[in-house]
XYZ file of C-alpha atoms in Angstrom:
283
model
C 6.698 7.533 11.915
C 7.160 9.248 15.544
C 3.191 10.276 15.496
C 2.637 6.392 14.785
C 4.942 4.808 17.309
C 3.245 6.695 20.171
C 0.011 5.287 19.034
C 1.537 2.053 19.137
C 3.500 2.712 22.422
C -0.651 3.866 23.803
C -1.859 0.972 22.521
C 0.995 -1.530 24.527
C -0.292 1.011 27.792
C -3.733 0.068 26.920
C -3.290 -3.911 26.330
C -1.257 -4.262 29.271
C -3.940 -2.735 31.717
C -6.928 -4.779 30.404
C -4.272 -7.507 31.359
C -3.245 -6.714 34.699
C -7.321 -5.774 34.821
C -8.236 -9.522 34.248
C -5.008 -11.112 36.854
C -6.769 -8.638 38.972
C -9.896 -10.993 38.546
C -12.339 -8.235 37.445
C -13.315 -5.188 36.259
C -14.489 -3.454 39.454
C -10.108 -2.841 40.113
C -8.821 -1.843 37.497
C -11.060 0.578 36.667
C -10.522 1.896 40.817
C -7.396 2.511 39.501
C -7.482 3.992 36.493
C -9.903 6.545 37.491
C -7.919 7.458 40.976
C -4.552 7.305 38.722
C -7.037 9.403 36.221
C -8.081 11.804 38.899
C -4.229 12.187 40.195
C -3.435 13.026 36.221
C -5.322 15.453 34.567
C -5.536 17.439 37.858
C -1.909 18.461 37.354
C -2.614 18.308 33.326
C -4.927 21.240 34.055
C -2.815 23.376 36.626
C 0.932 21.691 34.917
C 1.825 25.410 34.167
C 1.323 27.577 37.222
C 2.250 24.083 39.017
C 6.018 23.965 37.315
C 6.428 27.935 36.872
C 6.065 27.885 40.277
C 8.365 25.297 41.125
C 11.063 26.608 39.729
C 10.425 30.390 40.467
C 9.800 31.426 36.842
C 9.310 35.232 36.413
C 6.667 36.176 33.416
C 8.114 38.607 30.990
C 6.260 41.223 28.915
C 7.589 43.205 26.093
C 8.807 45.796 27.555
C 11.444 43.390 29.800
C 12.948 42.084 26.848
C 11.513 43.193 23.714
C 14.331 41.093 21.642
C 13.240 37.510 23.674
C 9.321 38.323 23.464
C 9.627 39.254 19.675
C 10.964 36.109 18.471
C 8.170 34.180 20.635
C 5.632 36.237 18.823
C 7.191 35.490 15.893
C 7.558 32.076 15.610
C 4.621 31.895 17.591
C 2.899 33.159 14.078
C 4.615 30.796 11.968
C 3.635 27.350 14.089
C -0.574 29.032 13.057
C 0.023 28.911 17.744
C -1.540 31.996 20.022
C 0.768 33.726 21.687
C 1.937 32.160 25.001
C 2.620 33.721 27.916
C 6.842 33.629 28.487
C 9.003 33.225 31.255
C 12.752 33.579 32.300
C 14.450 31.483 34.903
C 16.686 32.145 36.930
C 18.999 30.239 37.117
C 22.217 29.677 34.857
C 21.981 25.943 33.710
C 20.819 26.313 30.012
C 17.244 24.525 29.540
C 14.084 25.856 28.500
C 10.777 23.838 28.329
C 7.021 24.151 27.576
C 3.664 23.867 29.548
C 0.418 24.077 29.629
C -3.196 22.750 28.804
C -3.704 23.724 25.656
C -2.566 26.176 23.173
C -4.696 28.629 24.046
C -3.220 28.325 28.021
C 0.159 27.683 27.072
C 3.852 29.073 28.491
C 7.210 28.695 27.253
C 10.189 29.332 29.778
C 14.631 29.464 28.782
C 16.387 29.793 31.614
C 19.184 33.185 31.694
C 21.658 30.769 31.439
C 20.584 29.543 27.822
C 19.761 33.299 27.430
C 23.888 33.858 27.985
C 24.801 30.883 25.808
C 23.058 30.758 22.663
C 23.362 32.821 19.937
C 20.107 34.737 18.566
C 19.532 31.881 15.508
C 20.027 28.586 18.424
C 17.959 29.923 20.591
C 14.917 30.584 18.065
C 15.495 26.698 17.468
C 15.488 25.818 20.856
C 12.048 28.163 21.333
C 10.179 26.528 17.944
C 11.197 23.529 19.596
C 9.092 24.081 22.698
C 6.311 25.645 20.595
C 6.172 22.421 18.784
C 5.223 20.771 22.269
C 2.686 23.179 22.708
C 1.137 22.380 18.654
C 1.673 18.611 19.043
C -0.062 18.837 22.273
C 2.690 16.879 24.559
C 1.237 17.645 27.632
C -1.818 15.968 27.067
C -0.024 12.740 25.006
C 1.865 12.903 28.743
C -0.532 12.942 30.496
C -2.335 10.300 29.409
C 1.007 7.632 29.121
C 1.027 8.560 32.822
C -2.527 7.780 33.684
C -2.195 4.426 32.225
C 1.437 3.831 33.361
C -0.191 5.337 37.072
C -2.566 2.449 36.775
C -1.130 -0.209 35.446
C 1.324 0.289 38.578
C -2.073 0.527 41.319
C -2.738 -2.956 39.970
C 0.651 -4.110 40.565
C 0.740 -2.993 44.301
C -3.516 -4.523 44.931
C -1.653 -7.993 43.061
C 0.917 -7.915 45.194
C -1.169 -7.379 48.063
C -3.317 -10.052 46.490
C -1.181 -12.254 46.439
C 0.571 -12.070 49.994
C -3.181 -12.198 51.587
C -3.278 -15.524 49.703
C -0.562 -17.230 50.520
C -1.872 -19.836 52.850
C -4.573 -20.770 50.384
C -4.641 -25.067 49.290
C -3.096 -25.468 46.291
C -6.897 -27.076 45.433
C -8.025 -23.906 45.368
C -8.688 -22.507 42.053
C -5.889 -19.569 41.721
C -4.117 -20.567 44.809
C -1.312 -22.111 45.578
C 2.308 -21.351 45.052
C 2.065 -21.246 41.111
C -0.529 -18.941 41.791
C 1.410 -16.562 43.639
C 4.233 -16.984 41.539
C 2.486 -16.103 38.718
C 0.524 -12.946 40.281
C 3.437 -11.297 41.752
C 5.712 -12.367 38.746
C 2.681 -9.759 36.992
C 2.917 -6.997 39.841
C 6.513 -6.370 39.566
C 6.977 -7.505 35.955
C 3.998 -4.848 34.648
C 4.422 -1.508 35.901
C 8.249 -1.880 34.921
C 7.114 -2.439 31.486
C 4.674 0.402 31.613
C 7.454 2.605 32.855
C 9.812 1.840 30.102
C 6.895 2.595 27.830
C 6.005 5.530 28.688
C 9.358 6.739 28.933
C 9.833 5.330 25.137
C 6.467 7.272 24.377
C 8.786 10.655 25.629
C 11.219 10.204 24.020
C 9.288 9.964 20.682
C 7.661 13.370 21.265
C 11.505 14.558 21.665
C 11.738 13.951 18.601
C 8.200 14.693 17.128
C 9.159 18.570 18.870
C 12.704 18.448 16.526
C 11.078 17.663 13.569
C 8.279 20.217 14.083
C 10.298 22.779 15.604
C 12.917 23.053 12.979
C 9.966 22.938 9.871
C 8.804 26.222 12.220
C 11.946 28.043 12.588
C 13.286 26.606 9.269
C 16.918 26.486 11.103
C 17.577 22.489 11.577
C 21.489 22.935 11.985
C 20.797 25.817 14.328
C 18.500 23.676 16.975
C 21.114 20.898 16.320
C 23.641 23.512 17.357
C 21.691 24.242 20.218
C 21.259 20.996 21.260
C 25.631 20.271 21.069
C 26.265 22.968 23.039
C 23.248 22.650 25.794
C 24.582 18.652 26.106
C 27.841 20.006 27.335
C 27.448 23.480 28.957
C 24.355 21.577 31.280
C 26.266 18.864 32.471
C 28.922 21.305 33.072
C 26.469 23.566 34.875
C 23.797 21.521 36.192
C 20.031 22.690 37.954
C 20.041 24.058 41.023
C 16.910 21.990 41.630
C 16.908 19.134 39.667
C 13.132 17.200 40.247
C 12.884 14.051 38.169
C 9.029 14.737 38.195
C 9.321 17.519 35.645
C 12.201 16.356 33.574
C 10.921 15.071 30.714
C 9.789 18.633 30.092
C 13.279 20.364 29.424
C 14.625 20.496 25.954
C 17.952 18.312 27.669
C 17.501 16.492 30.276
C 18.611 17.844 33.473
C 19.314 14.519 35.237
C 22.483 12.855 33.921
C 22.556 9.058 33.890
C 23.992 6.224 30.966
C 23.756 2.302 30.383
C 20.557 1.046 31.913
C 19.311 4.120 33.346
C 18.922 5.150 29.770
C 16.301 3.079 29.337
C 13.885 5.169 31.976
C 14.990 8.244 30.251
C 12.600 10.516 28.692
C 14.902 11.914 26.319
C 16.555 10.635 23.699
C 20.144 10.191 22.635
C 21.233 13.844 22.032
C 23.861 11.911 19.629
C 20.651 10.211 17.473
C 18.385 13.906 17.742
C 20.839 15.792 16.153
C 21.647 13.346 13.352
C 18.271 13.919 12.668
C 18.333 17.673 12.353
C 21.405 17.418 10.087
C 20.127 14.579 8.022
C 16.907 17.402 7.400
C 19.124 19.893 6.081
């Protein structure tokens, strides 16, 4: 069901992009915006592992450095049918973890010092299985595709805004001119990028549910992962990350950013209570 939701949401982004291209008045502007967004997002996709690991000062560890943690990752990767990823530890006391890399052959998993400290071995195994599930499901690629479409829509929205302002002086008898055309173009330019962002966030939330389910299957302990999420929800609020970056929030198992109400619509993570309930139902 979560895979189906992702397909539907990406299809909606495609339709929205085509509509925006039509509003722009031709395929040329749509193509330029799409290519620019693709170059930016796939550039970050190709180098995502190096960028985000350096951003959080993650330190690579070998079996000699931390045999228990390293062997846990190796055991889970074997169960998932994945190559052994690179293993990193982030020097931060806020409990969290993430996975990155453009494909299973170039993957990395990282955990903070805080998460290694507060979770039991079974709970930590559930968390790292969740991260390997992101690798197995190629979620970095999916999120990059969603970001590319949303970015192209945002660029076209900017083009429409400038076009509407520059065309504001046209007469009412000109095709597409007048106050009605101006208002319509501005409405499309403002509403469509917001809609694209909401869809992009919905894609991210759907992939989190899928990673929870796949991770529970990999480790075979859905209740352990549920217990870990409950602990992480409370502990991450008590000990926030030293360097919170909205651009990378979607990577972490627990959203390092706080917010509720309308902010939850733009959240990259689904409600923790729902995630825990679904995992407990897998028992």
